[in-house]
Amino acid sequence: MPNNITIVGIQWGDEGKGKITDLLAGDAAAVIRYQGGANAGHTVVVEGRRIVLHQIPSGILNPESLCVIGPAVVIDPETLIQEAESLRVHDIAVTPERLAISRSAHVVLPFHKRLDALREASRGAAKIGTTGRGIGPAYEDLFARTGIRMMDFCEPDRLVTALRRVLPERNLLITHLGGEPFDAEQMTEATIEQGRALAPYLRDVGAAVHDVLSSGRRVLFESAQGTLLDVLHGTYPFVTSSLTTAPAAFPLLGVGVPEHRRVLGVVKAYTTRVGAGPFPTEDPGSIGQRLRDVGGEYGATTGRPRRCGFLYLPALRYAIRVNGVTGLAVTKLDVLSGLAEMPVCHAYRFGGDVVNTIHPEHFEDPALTPLYETWEGWSEDLSAARSLTDLPAAARTFLDRLSAALEVPVVLVSTGSGREATIFAQDPWA
Ligand code: GDP
Protein backbone atom coordinates (compact mmCIF):
# COMPACT_ATOMS: atom_id res chain seq x y z
CA MET A 1 0.00 0.00 0.00
CA PRO A 2 1.40 3.46 -0.86
CA ASN A 3 2.57 5.44 2.15
CA ASN A 4 2.64 8.84 0.48
CA ILE A 5 0.06 11.13 -1.07
CA THR A 6 0.78 14.32 -2.95
CA ILE A 7 -2.04 16.83 -2.69
CA VAL A 8 -2.11 19.09 -5.70
CA GLY A 9 -4.52 21.71 -6.99
CA ILE A 10 -5.59 20.96 -10.56
CA GLN A 11 -6.98 24.41 -11.37
CA TRP A 12 -5.58 27.89 -10.69
CA GLY A 13 -5.14 27.37 -6.94
CA ASP A 14 -7.55 28.02 -4.05
CA GLU A 15 -9.14 24.61 -4.59
CA GLY A 16 -9.26 23.92 -0.85
CA LYS A 17 -5.97 22.00 -0.55
CA GLY A 18 -5.49 23.24 3.01
CA LYS A 19 -8.65 21.56 4.24
CA ILE A 20 -7.77 18.29 2.52
CA THR A 21 -4.21 18.32 3.87
CA ASP A 22 -5.41 19.02 7.39
CA LEU A 23 -7.95 16.23 7.08
CA LEU A 24 -5.47 13.60 5.91
CA ALA A 25 -2.68 14.80 8.22
CA GLY A 26 -4.39 12.90 11.04
CA ASP A 27 -2.95 9.73 9.42
CA ALA A 28 0.45 11.16 8.44
CA ALA A 29 3.78 11.13 10.27
CA ALA A 30 5.04 14.05 8.17
CA VAL A 31 3.51 16.80 6.05
CA ILE A 32 5.77 18.60 3.61
CA ARG A 33 5.34 21.94 1.89
CA TYR A 34 7.61 21.72 -1.15
CA GLN A 35 7.34 24.96 -3.17
CA GLY A 36 6.03 28.51 -3.25
CA GLY A 37 6.17 30.99 -0.43
CA ALA A 38 4.07 33.35 1.61
CA ASN A 39 2.02 34.11 -1.50
CA ALA A 40 -0.02 30.98 -0.74
CA GLY A 41 -2.88 31.06 1.71
CA HIS A 42 -4.42 27.84 2.96
CA THR A 43 -7.48 28.24 5.14
CA VAL A 44 -8.29 25.49 7.58
CA VAL A 45 -11.40 25.53 9.73
CA VAL A 46 -11.27 23.34 12.83
CA GLU A 47 -13.92 23.35 15.52
CA GLY A 48 -15.21 26.66 14.20
CA ARG A 49 -11.75 28.30 14.31
CA ARG A 50 -10.55 29.71 11.00
CA ILE A 51 -6.78 29.41 10.68
CA VAL A 52 -4.91 30.77 7.69
CA LEU A 53 -1.55 29.21 6.91
CA HIS A 54 0.89 30.75 4.47
CA GLN A 55 4.17 28.93 4.87
CA ILE A 56 3.68 26.38 7.63
CA PRO A 57 2.23 23.12 6.28
CA SER A 58 -1.45 22.54 6.93
CA GLY A 59 -0.50 19.46 8.98
CA ILE A 60 0.46 21.65 11.93
CA LEU A 61 -3.01 21.24 13.39
CA ASN A 62 -2.39 17.54 13.86
CA PRO A 63 -0.11 17.28 16.91
CA GLU A 64 1.39 13.99 15.71
CA SER A 65 2.83 15.05 12.36
CA LEU A 66 6.21 16.58 11.70
CA CYS A 67 5.77 19.62 9.44
CA VAL A 68 8.50 20.27 6.94
CA ILE A 69 9.31 23.33 4.86
CA GLY A 70 11.43 22.06 1.99
CA PRO A 71 14.42 23.62 0.25
CA ALA A 72 12.42 24.85 -2.74
CA VAL A 73 10.10 26.99 -0.61
CA VAL A 74 11.15 30.64 -0.47
CA ILE A 75 10.73 31.74 3.11
CA ASP A 76 9.70 35.16 4.33
CA PRO A 77 11.27 35.06 7.81
CA GLU A 78 9.27 37.95 9.22
CA THR A 79 5.88 36.57 8.24
CA LEU A 80 6.91 33.02 9.18
CA ILE A 81 7.61 34.16 12.73
CA GLN A 82 4.26 36.02 12.82
CA GLU A 83 2.49 32.93 11.49
CA ALA A 84 4.01 30.75 14.23
CA GLU A 85 2.92 33.32 16.82
CA SER A 86 -0.61 33.42 15.47
CA LEU A 87 -0.80 29.61 15.78
CA ARG A 88 0.38 29.77 19.39
CA VAL A 89 -2.59 32.04 20.09
CA HIS A 90 -4.74 29.04 19.08
CA ASP A 91 -2.70 26.78 21.42
CA ILE A 92 -0.99 25.11 18.50
CA ALA A 93 2.60 24.36 19.45
CA VAL A 94 5.17 25.42 16.87
CA THR A 95 8.43 24.00 18.17
CA PRO A 96 11.55 22.55 16.51
CA GLU A 97 10.11 19.08 17.25
CA ARG A 98 7.04 19.93 15.16
CA LEU A 99 8.45 22.16 12.44
CA ALA A 100 11.60 21.48 10.42
CA ILE A 101 12.92 24.05 7.96
CA SER A 102 15.44 23.22 5.27
CA ARG A 103 18.81 24.89 5.72
CA SER A 104 18.94 25.33 1.95
CA ALA A 105 15.59 27.10 1.59
CA HIS A 106 16.05 30.59 0.22
CA VAL A 107 14.78 33.67 2.00
CA VAL A 108 12.64 36.52 0.76
CA LEU A 109 13.96 39.83 2.03
CA PRO A 110 12.57 43.38 1.84
CA PHE A 111 14.54 44.14 -1.32
CA HIS A 112 12.77 41.28 -3.12
CA LYS A 113 9.40 42.71 -2.15
CA ARG A 114 10.29 46.23 -3.18
CA LEU A 115 11.54 45.01 -6.52
CA ASP A 116 8.40 42.92 -7.04
CA ALA A 117 6.12 45.89 -6.35
CA LEU A 118 8.13 48.34 -8.47
CA ARG A 119 8.23 45.97 -11.40
CA GLU A 120 4.52 45.22 -11.27
CA ALA A 121 3.76 48.95 -11.10
CA SER A 122 6.00 49.58 -14.11
CA ARG A 123 4.11 47.01 -16.20
CA GLY A 124 1.04 49.25 -16.46
CA ALA A 125 -1.76 47.47 -18.28
CA ALA A 126 0.41 44.36 -18.74
CA LYS A 127 0.35 43.47 -15.01
CA ILE A 128 0.79 39.78 -14.15
CA GLY A 129 -1.23 40.12 -10.97
CA THR A 130 1.61 39.18 -8.63
CA THR A 131 0.86 39.28 -4.91
CA GLY A 132 3.89 41.56 -4.45
CA ARG A 133 5.40 39.29 -1.79
CA GLY A 134 8.83 39.14 -3.42
CA ILE A 135 8.50 35.49 -4.41
CA GLY A 136 9.50 35.95 -8.06
CA PRO A 137 12.66 37.98 -7.33
CA ALA A 138 13.69 35.49 -4.59
CA TYR A 139 13.45 32.60 -7.08
CA GLU A 140 15.42 34.65 -9.60
CA ASP A 141 18.21 34.96 -7.05
CA LEU A 142 18.05 31.24 -6.35
CA PHE A 143 18.57 30.37 -10.00
CA ALA A 144 21.07 33.18 -10.54
CA ARG A 145 23.09 31.68 -7.67
CA THR A 146 22.99 34.97 -5.83
CA GLY A 147 20.31 33.89 -3.37
CA ILE A 148 20.42 33.86 0.41
CA ARG A 149 19.64 30.58 2.12
CA MET A 150 18.32 29.99 5.61
CA MET A 151 21.77 28.81 6.65
CA ASP A 152 23.14 32.22 5.57
CA PHE A 153 20.25 34.16 7.05
CA CYS A 154 20.68 32.66 10.50
CA GLU A 155 24.38 33.61 10.71
CA PRO A 156 25.02 37.38 10.59
CA ASP A 157 28.53 37.05 9.10
CA ARG A 158 27.32 34.90 6.28
CA LEU A 159 24.28 37.10 5.76
CA VAL A 160 26.23 40.32 5.36
CA THR A 161 28.61 38.64 2.90
CA ALA A 162 25.69 37.28 0.90
CA LEU A 163 23.94 40.66 0.88
CA ARG A 164 27.09 42.43 -0.30
CA ARG A 165 27.12 40.01 -3.20
CA VAL A 166 23.50 40.40 -4.27
CA LEU A 167 22.55 43.97 -3.35
CA PRO A 168 24.68 46.04 -5.75
CA GLU A 169 22.92 44.58 -8.79
CA ARG A 170 19.47 44.55 -7.18
CA ASN A 171 19.89 48.14 -5.99
CA LEU A 172 20.68 49.24 -9.53
CA LEU A 173 17.37 47.86 -10.69
CA ILE A 174 15.46 49.22 -7.70
CA THR A 175 16.79 52.76 -8.20
CA HIS A 176 16.21 52.51 -11.94
CA LEU A 177 12.55 51.75 -11.20
CA GLY A 178 12.36 54.73 -8.83
CA GLY A 179 12.85 52.95 -5.47
CA GLU A 180 15.16 53.46 -2.49
CA PRO A 181 18.24 51.18 -2.41
CA PHE A 182 19.11 48.87 0.51
CA ASP A 183 22.21 48.64 2.67
CA ALA A 184 23.75 45.23 3.52
CA GLU A 185 24.86 46.13 7.05
CA GLN A 186 21.56 47.76 7.99
CA MET A 187 19.56 44.86 6.69
CA THR A 188 21.72 42.35 8.58
CA GLU A 189 21.30 44.35 11.77
CA ALA A 190 17.54 44.53 11.30
CA THR A 191 17.15 40.77 10.84
CA ILE A 192 19.52 39.37 13.48
CA GLU A 193 16.66 38.59 15.86
CA GLN A 194 14.68 36.83 13.14
CA GLY A 195 17.69 34.64 12.33
CA ARG A 196 18.11 33.77 16.01
CA ALA A 197 14.44 32.85 16.32
CA LEU A 198 14.48 30.55 13.28
CA ALA A 199 17.91 28.88 13.70
CA PRO A 200 16.66 26.08 16.01
CA TYR A 201 14.27 24.91 13.29
CA LEU A 202 16.91 24.29 10.61
CA ARG A 203 17.49 20.66 9.62
CA ASP A 204 18.48 18.37 6.82
CA VAL A 205 14.85 17.85 5.89
CA GLY A 206 15.50 15.50 2.94
CA ALA A 207 17.14 13.00 5.30
CA ALA A 208 14.35 13.38 7.87
CA VAL A 209 11.63 12.69 5.30
CA HIS A 210 13.60 9.84 3.75
CA ASP A 211 13.70 8.19 7.20
CA VAL A 212 9.94 8.54 7.62
CA LEU A 213 9.23 7.20 4.14
CA SER A 214 11.63 4.28 4.37
CA SER A 215 10.23 3.23 7.74
CA GLY A 216 6.85 2.83 6.02
CA ARG A 217 5.17 5.65 7.90
CA ARG A 218 2.83 7.93 5.97
CA VAL A 219 3.81 11.20 4.36
CA LEU A 220 1.77 13.95 2.74
CA PHE A 221 3.25 16.35 0.23
CA GLU A 222 1.29 19.58 0.10
CA SER A 223 1.57 21.83 -2.93
CA ALA A 224 0.62 25.49 -3.05
CA GLN A 225 -1.08 27.38 -5.90
CA GLY A 226 -2.37 25.17 -8.73
CA THR A 227 -1.24 23.33 -11.83
CA LEU A 228 -2.28 26.08 -14.23
CA LEU A 229 -0.05 28.49 -12.29
CA ASP A 230 3.03 26.26 -12.68
CA VAL A 231 5.91 28.25 -14.14
CA LEU A 232 6.57 25.62 -16.83
CA HIS A 233 3.24 23.94 -17.40
CA GLY A 234 0.80 26.72 -16.55
CA THR A 235 -0.64 29.62 -18.49
CA TYR A 236 2.68 31.44 -18.86
CA PRO A 237 3.41 34.30 -18.21
CA PHE A 238 0.39 34.55 -15.89
CA VAL A 239 1.86 32.01 -13.50
CA THR A 240 3.65 31.81 -10.21
CA SER A 241 7.45 31.43 -10.12
CA SER A 242 7.67 27.85 -8.87
CA LEU A 243 6.97 24.29 -9.97
CA THR A 244 3.55 23.53 -8.55
CA THR A 245 2.92 20.07 -9.95
CA ALA A 246 2.85 16.82 -7.98
CA PRO A 247 5.86 15.02 -9.53
CA ALA A 248 8.03 18.02 -8.61
CA ALA A 249 7.61 17.20 -4.90
CA PHE A 250 10.36 14.59 -4.85
CA PRO A 251 13.24 16.37 -6.59
CA LEU A 252 12.28 19.63 -4.90
CA LEU A 253 12.51 18.03 -1.48
CA GLY A 254 15.54 15.88 -2.18
CA VAL A 255 14.20 12.34 -1.95
CA GLY A 256 13.93 9.71 -4.67
CA VAL A 257 10.55 9.09 -6.26
CA PRO A 258 8.85 6.36 -4.18
CA GLU A 259 7.76 3.32 -6.13
CA HIS A 260 4.16 3.51 -4.96
CA ARG A 261 2.48 6.84 -4.57
CA ARG A 262 -0.89 8.48 -4.75
CA VAL A 263 -1.68 11.87 -6.24
CA LEU A 264 -4.87 13.49 -5.05
CA GLY A 265 -6.01 16.14 -7.51
CA VAL A 266 -8.03 18.75 -5.64
CA VAL A 267 -10.72 20.25 -7.85
CA LYS A 268 -13.28 22.82 -6.87
CA ALA A 269 -16.77 22.11 -8.28
CA TYR A 270 -16.43 25.30 -10.37
CA THR A 271 -13.43 27.36 -11.46
CA THR A 272 -11.76 30.43 -10.00
CA ARG A 273 -8.64 32.38 -10.74
CA VAL A 274 -6.90 35.31 -9.07
CA GLY A 275 -4.77 37.78 -10.91
CA ALA A 276 -4.58 38.46 -14.60
CA GLY A 277 -4.49 36.03 -17.51
CA PRO A 278 -6.83 34.11 -19.75
CA PHE A 279 -9.80 32.28 -18.20
CA PRO A 280 -12.01 30.95 -21.00
CA THR A 281 -14.91 29.80 -18.80
CA GLU A 282 -15.06 32.93 -16.62
CA ASP A 283 -18.59 34.15 -16.01
CA PRO A 284 -18.65 37.89 -15.47
CA GLY A 285 -22.43 37.60 -15.02
CA SER A 286 -24.79 36.55 -12.26
CA ILE A 287 -23.63 32.94 -11.82
CA GLY A 288 -20.01 34.08 -11.41
CA GLN A 289 -21.11 36.63 -8.82
CA ARG A 290 -23.19 34.03 -7.02
CA LEU A 291 -20.25 31.60 -6.86
CA ARG A 292 -18.04 34.38 -5.46
CA ASP A 293 -20.57 35.31 -2.78
CA VAL A 294 -21.66 31.81 -1.73
CA GLY A 295 -18.15 30.35 -2.08
CA GLY A 296 -16.46 33.25 -0.28
CA GLU A 297 -14.09 33.61 -3.20
CA TYR A 298 -11.76 36.26 -1.86
CA GLY A 299 -8.02 35.58 -1.53
CA ALA A 300 -6.81 34.30 1.87
CA THR A 301 -3.53 36.21 1.48
CA THR A 302 -4.56 39.33 -0.41
CA GLY A 303 -8.34 39.64 0.08
CA ARG A 304 -8.65 40.09 -3.68
CA PRO A 305 -11.98 39.00 -5.22
CA ARG A 306 -11.41 35.88 -7.28
CA ARG A 307 -12.65 35.64 -10.83
CA CYS A 308 -15.28 32.88 -11.00
CA GLY A 309 -16.65 30.67 -13.73
CA PHE A 310 -17.65 27.22 -14.88
CA LEU A 311 -15.87 23.90 -14.70
CA TYR A 312 -13.32 23.57 -17.46
CA LEU A 313 -12.84 19.89 -18.23
CA PRO A 314 -10.14 20.33 -20.93
CA ALA A 315 -7.90 22.05 -18.38
CA LEU A 316 -8.64 19.37 -15.77
CA ARG A 317 -7.71 16.59 -18.22
CA TYR A 318 -4.44 18.38 -18.88
CA ALA A 319 -3.72 18.81 -15.17
CA ILE A 320 -4.47 15.15 -14.52
CA ARG A 321 -1.91 14.16 -17.12
CA VAL A 322 0.74 16.61 -15.95
CA ASN A 323 0.41 15.51 -12.32
CA GLY A 324 -0.32 11.81 -12.76
CA VAL A 325 -3.47 12.25 -10.67
CA THR A 326 -4.75 8.94 -9.27
CA GLY A 327 -7.86 10.24 -7.48
CA LEU A 328 -9.98 13.36 -7.17
CA ALA A 329 -10.90 15.38 -4.10
CA VAL A 330 -13.91 17.43 -5.18
CA THR A 331 -14.37 20.49 -2.98
CA LYS A 332 -17.07 23.09 -2.47
CA LEU A 333 -19.82 20.94 -3.93
CA ASP A 334 -22.14 22.68 -1.44
CA VAL A 335 -21.59 26.01 -3.20
CA LEU A 336 -23.51 24.72 -6.24
CA SER A 337 -26.70 24.03 -4.22
CA GLY A 338 -29.51 26.20 -5.49
CA LEU A 339 -28.39 26.30 -9.11
CA ALA A 340 -31.09 24.65 -11.25
CA GLU A 341 -28.48 23.78 -13.84
CA MET A 342 -24.90 24.67 -14.66
CA PRO A 343 -22.88 24.98 -17.81
CA VAL A 344 -19.78 22.76 -17.89
CA CYS A 345 -17.18 23.22 -20.61
CA HIS A 346 -16.38 19.75 -21.97
CA ALA A 347 -14.18 20.78 -24.91
CA TYR A 348 -13.28 23.80 -26.96
CA ARG A 349 -13.25 24.66 -30.61
CA PHE A 350 -9.97 25.87 -32.00
CA GLY A 351 -9.94 26.69 -35.71
CA GLY A 352 -11.81 23.78 -37.25
CA ASP A 353 -10.95 21.32 -34.44
CA VAL A 354 -12.75 20.25 -31.29
CA VAL A 355 -10.13 19.87 -28.56
CA ASN A 356 -10.68 17.87 -25.35
CA THR A 357 -7.47 18.65 -23.50
CA ILE A 358 -5.95 22.10 -23.38
CA HIS A 359 -2.79 23.12 -25.10
CA PRO A 360 -1.42 26.00 -23.03
CA GLU A 361 -0.38 27.81 -26.19
CA HIS A 362 -4.05 28.08 -27.24
CA PHE A 363 -4.95 29.87 -24.08
CA GLU A 364 -4.50 33.43 -25.18
CA ASP A 365 -5.84 32.87 -28.65
CA PRO A 366 -9.20 34.55 -29.31
CA ALA A 367 -9.98 31.64 -31.64
CA LEU A 368 -10.53 29.39 -28.59
CA THR A 369 -14.28 28.92 -28.10
CA PRO A 370 -15.48 26.91 -25.07
CA LEU A 371 -18.15 24.30 -25.81
CA TYR A 372 -20.64 23.74 -23.02
CA GLU A 373 -22.96 20.99 -21.83
CA THR A 374 -25.65 21.67 -19.27
CA TRP A 375 -25.47 19.59 -16.08
CA GLU A 376 -28.49 19.34 -13.84
CA GLY A 377 -28.31 21.14 -10.49
CA TRP A 378 -29.96 20.53 -7.10
CA SER A 379 -31.51 22.67 -4.42
CA GLU A 380 -30.71 20.68 -1.24
CA ASP A 381 -28.20 21.85 1.37
CA LEU A 382 -25.32 19.34 1.36
CA SER A 383 -23.60 20.28 4.59
CA ALA A 384 -24.96 17.33 6.59
CA ALA A 385 -24.11 14.69 3.96
CA ARG A 386 -21.63 12.11 5.29
CA SER A 387 -21.86 9.48 2.56
CA LEU A 388 -22.50 9.53 -1.16
CA THR A 389 -25.98 8.15 -0.59
CA ASP A 390 -26.83 11.21 1.55
CA LEU A 391 -26.37 13.39 -1.53
CA PRO A 392 -29.28 14.29 -3.83
CA ALA A 393 -29.36 12.21 -7.01
CA ALA A 394 -28.33 15.17 -9.18
CA ALA A 395 -25.22 15.79 -7.03
CA ARG A 396 -24.27 12.12 -7.34
CA THR A 397 -24.77 12.34 -11.09
CA PHE A 398 -22.55 15.44 -11.14
CA LEU A 399 -19.75 13.48 -9.45
CA ASP A 400 -20.24 10.45 -11.71
CA ARG A 401 -20.13 12.60 -14.84
CA LEU A 402 -17.02 14.39 -13.61
CA SER A 403 -15.23 11.15 -12.80
CA ALA A 404 -16.25 9.60 -16.15
CA ALA A 405 -15.20 12.68 -18.14
CA LEU A 406 -11.81 12.79 -16.42
CA GLU A 407 -11.33 9.01 -16.17
CA VAL A 408 -10.21 9.29 -12.54
CA PRO A 409 -12.15 8.06 -9.49
CA VAL A 410 -13.56 10.46 -6.92
CA VAL A 411 -11.84 9.67 -3.62
CA LEU A 412 -13.41 12.28 -1.44
CA VAL A 413 -15.98 15.04 -1.60
CA SER A 414 -16.00 18.18 0.51
CA THR A 415 -19.28 19.89 1.30
CA GLY A 416 -18.16 22.55 3.77
CA SER A 417 -15.05 24.09 5.26
CA GLY A 418 -15.00 21.99 8.46
CA ARG A 419 -13.35 18.57 8.73
CA GLU A 420 -16.69 16.88 9.39
CA ALA A 421 -18.17 18.11 6.09
CA THR A 422 -16.39 15.42 4.11
CA ILE A 423 -17.47 12.28 2.32
CA PHE A 424 -14.88 9.56 1.79
CA ALA A 425 -15.82 7.63 -1.35
CA GLN A 426 -12.62 5.56 -1.10
CA ASP A 427 -9.67 5.14 1.25
CA PRO A 428 -7.20 7.79 -0.03
CA TRP A 429 -4.20 5.67 0.99
CA ALA A 430 -5.42 2.52 -0.76
P1 GDP B 1 -6.17 26.38 -0.80
O1 GDP B 1 -5.14 27.44 -0.97
O2 GDP B 1 -6.25 25.45 -1.95
O3 GDP B 1 -6.05 25.67 0.51
O4 GDP B 1 -7.57 27.11 -0.78
P2 GDP B 1 -8.03 28.40 0.05
O5 GDP B 1 -7.76 28.19 1.48
O6 GDP B 1 -7.50 29.63 -0.58
O7 GDP B 1 -9.57 28.43 -0.26
C1 GDP B 1 -10.42 27.46 0.12
C2 GDP B 1 -11.50 28.09 0.99
O8 GDP B 1 -12.66 27.31 0.90
C3 GDP B 1 -11.14 28.13 2.46
O9 GDP B 1 -11.73 29.24 3.05
C4 GDP B 1 -11.76 26.85 3.00
O10 GDP B 1 -12.11 26.91 4.38
C5 GDP B 1 -12.99 26.74 2.16
N1 GDP B 1 -13.44 25.39 1.85
C6 GDP B 1 -12.68 24.28 1.64
N2 GDP B 1 -13.47 23.25 1.29
C7 GDP B 1 -14.75 23.74 1.27
C8 GDP B 1 -16.01 23.15 0.93
O11 GDP B 1 -16.12 22.00 0.57
N3 GDP B 1 -17.09 23.99 0.99
C9 GDP B 1 -17.02 25.28 1.36
N4 GDP B 1 -18.12 26.00 1.38
N5 GDP B 1 -15.83 25.86 1.68
C10 GDP B 1 -14.73 25.09 1.62
Tab-separated table of N, CA, C and O and ligand atoms in Angstrom, residues 13-19 41-43 45 50 300 306 331-335 414-417, ligand 1:
chain	number	residue	atom	x	y	z
A	13	GLY	N	-5.348	27.163	-8.370
A	13	GLY	CA	-5.144	27.369	-6.941
A	13	GLY	C	-6.455	27.638	-6.232
A	13	GLY	O	-7.530	27.693	-6.866
A	14	ASP	N	-6.376	27.745	-4.889
A	14	ASP	CA	-7.552	28.025	-4.054
A	14	ASP	C	-8.606	26.933	-4.166
A	14	ASP	O	-9.799	27.196	-4.039
A	15	GLU	N	-8.177	25.715	-4.419
A	15	GLU	CA	-9.138	24.615	-4.586
A	15	GLU	C	-9.625	24.079	-3.243
A	15	GLU	O	-10.571	23.296	-3.182
A	16	GLY	N	-8.914	24.467	-2.170
A	16	GLY	CA	-9.260	23.915	-0.853
A	16	GLY	C	-8.250	22.860	-0.418
A	16	GLY	O	-8.584	21.951	0.357
A	17	LYS	N	-7.015	22.983	-0.893
A	17	LYS	CA	-5.975	21.997	-0.554
A	17	LYS	C	-5.696	21.972	0.945
A	17	LYS	O	-5.402	20.929	1.509
A	18	GLY	N	-5.782	23.158	1.577
A	18	GLY	CA	-5.485	23.241	3.009
A	18	GLY	C	-6.415	22.346	3.818
A	18	GLY	O	-5.969	21.607	4.692
A	19	LYS	N	-7.695	22.398	3.504
A	19	LYS	CA	-8.648	21.562	4.244
A	19	LYS	C	-8.315	20.080	4.047
A	19	LYS	O	-8.334	19.299	4.995
A	41	GLY	N	-2.082	30.920	0.501
A	41	GLY	CA	-2.881	31.056	1.714
A	41	GLY	C	-3.804	29.873	1.808
A	41	GLY	O	-4.676	29.697	0.969
A	42	HIS	N	-3.565	29.015	2.786
A	42	HIS	CA	-4.423	27.843	2.959
A	42	HIS	C	-5.275	28.053	4.196
A	42	HIS	O	-4.751	28.262	5.281
A	43	THR	N	-6.582	28.015	4.011
A	43	THR	CA	-7.477	28.241	5.141
A	43	THR	C	-7.984	26.910	5.663
A	43	THR	O	-8.487	26.090	4.892
A	45	VAL	N	-10.410	25.214	8.705
A	45	VAL	CA	-11.404	25.527	9.731
A	45	VAL	C	-11.547	24.305	10.628
A	45	VAL	O	-11.920	23.230	10.157
A	50	ARG	N	-11.042	29.549	12.371
A	50	ARG	CA	-10.553	29.708	11.000
A	50	ARG	C	-9.075	30.067	11.079
A	50	ARG	O	-8.711	31.111	11.605
A	300	ALA	N	-7.167	34.420	0.448
A	300	ALA	CA	-6.806	34.304	1.870
A	300	ALA	C	-5.598	35.175	2.206
A	300	ALA	O	-5.443	35.637	3.322
A	306	ARG	N	-11.853	36.817	-6.244
A	306	ARG	CA	-11.409	35.877	-7.281
A	306	ARG	C	-12.354	35.938	-8.468
A	306	ARG	O	-13.557	36.118	-8.295
A	331	THR	N	-14.045	19.590	-4.089
A	331	THR	CA	-14.373	20.485	-2.976
A	331	THR	C	-15.493	21.455	-3.362
A	331	THR	O	-15.778	21.667	-4.538
A	332	LYS	N	-16.077	22.021	-2.332
A	332	LYS	CA	-17.072	23.089	-2.469
A	332	LYS	C	-18.298	22.683	-3.290
A	332	LYS	O	-18.904	23.515	-3.979
A	333	LEU	N	-18.623	21.396	-3.214
A	333	LEU	CA	-19.821	20.945	-3.926
A	333	LEU	C	-21.053	21.663	-3.374
A	333	LEU	O	-22.006	21.946	-4.097
A	334	ASP	N	-21.012	21.998	-2.093
A	334	ASP	CA	-22.140	22.679	-1.439
A	334	ASP	C	-22.445	24.038	-2.077
A	334	ASP	O	-23.582	24.496	-2.056
A	335	VAL	N	-21.405	24.661	-2.654
A	335	VAL	CA	-21.592	26.012	-3.203
A	335	VAL	C	-22.543	25.976	-4.412
A	335	VAL	O	-23.197	26.962	-4.728
A	414	SER	N	-15.903	17.226	-0.599
A	414	SER	CA	-16.000	18.176	0.506
A	414	SER	C	-17.248	19.026	0.319
A	414	SER	O	-17.493	19.557	-0.766
A	415	THR	N	-18.021	19.140	1.401
A	415	THR	CA	-19.284	19.889	1.300
A	415	THR	C	-19.352	21.019	2.324
A	415	THR	O	-20.437	21.460	2.693
A	416	GLY	N	-18.202	21.444	2.807
A	416	GLY	CA	-18.164	22.545	3.768
A	416	GLY	C	-16.730	22.719	4.230
A	416	GLY	O	-15.883	21.862	3.967
A	417	SER	N	-16.449	23.825	4.923
A	417	SER	CA	-15.053	24.086	5.258
A	417	SER	C	-14.545	23.256	6.436
A	417	SER	O	-13.352	23.037	6.584
B	1	GDP	P1	-6.167	26.378	-0.804
B	1	GDP	O1	-5.142	27.442	-0.969
B	1	GDP	O2	-6.247	25.445	-1.947
B	1	GDP	O3	-6.054	25.672	0.514
B	1	GDP	O4	-7.571	27.111	-0.781
B	1	GDP	P2	-8.031	28.403	0.054
B	1	GDP	O5	-7.761	28.194	1.480
B	1	GDP	O6	-7.501	29.628	-0.580
B	1	GDP	O7	-9.569	28.431	-0.260
B	1	GDP	C1	-10.416	27.456	0.118
B	1	GDP	C2	-11.504	28.092	0.991
B	1	GDP	O8	-12.662	27.308	0.899
B	1	GDP	C3	-11.144	28.125	2.459
B	1	GDP	O9	-11.732	29.240	3.055
B	1	GDP	C4	-11.763	26.845	2.999
B	1	GDP	O10	-12.110	26.913	4.376
B	1	GDP	C5	-12.988	26.745	2.163
B	1	GDP	N1	-13.435	25.393	1.849
B	1	GDP	C6	-12.685	24.281	1.641
B	1	GDP	N2	-13.474	23.252	1.289
B	1	GDP	C7	-14.749	23.740	1.271
B	1	GDP	C8	-16.013	23.155	0.935
B	1	GDP	O11	-16.125	21.999	0.572
B	1	GDP	N3	-17.095	23.989	0.986
B	1	GDP	C9	-17.016	25.285	1.359
B	1	GDP	N4	-18.123	26.003	1.377
B	1	GDP	N5	-15.833	25.861	1.679
B	1	GDP	C10	-14.733	25.086	1.622
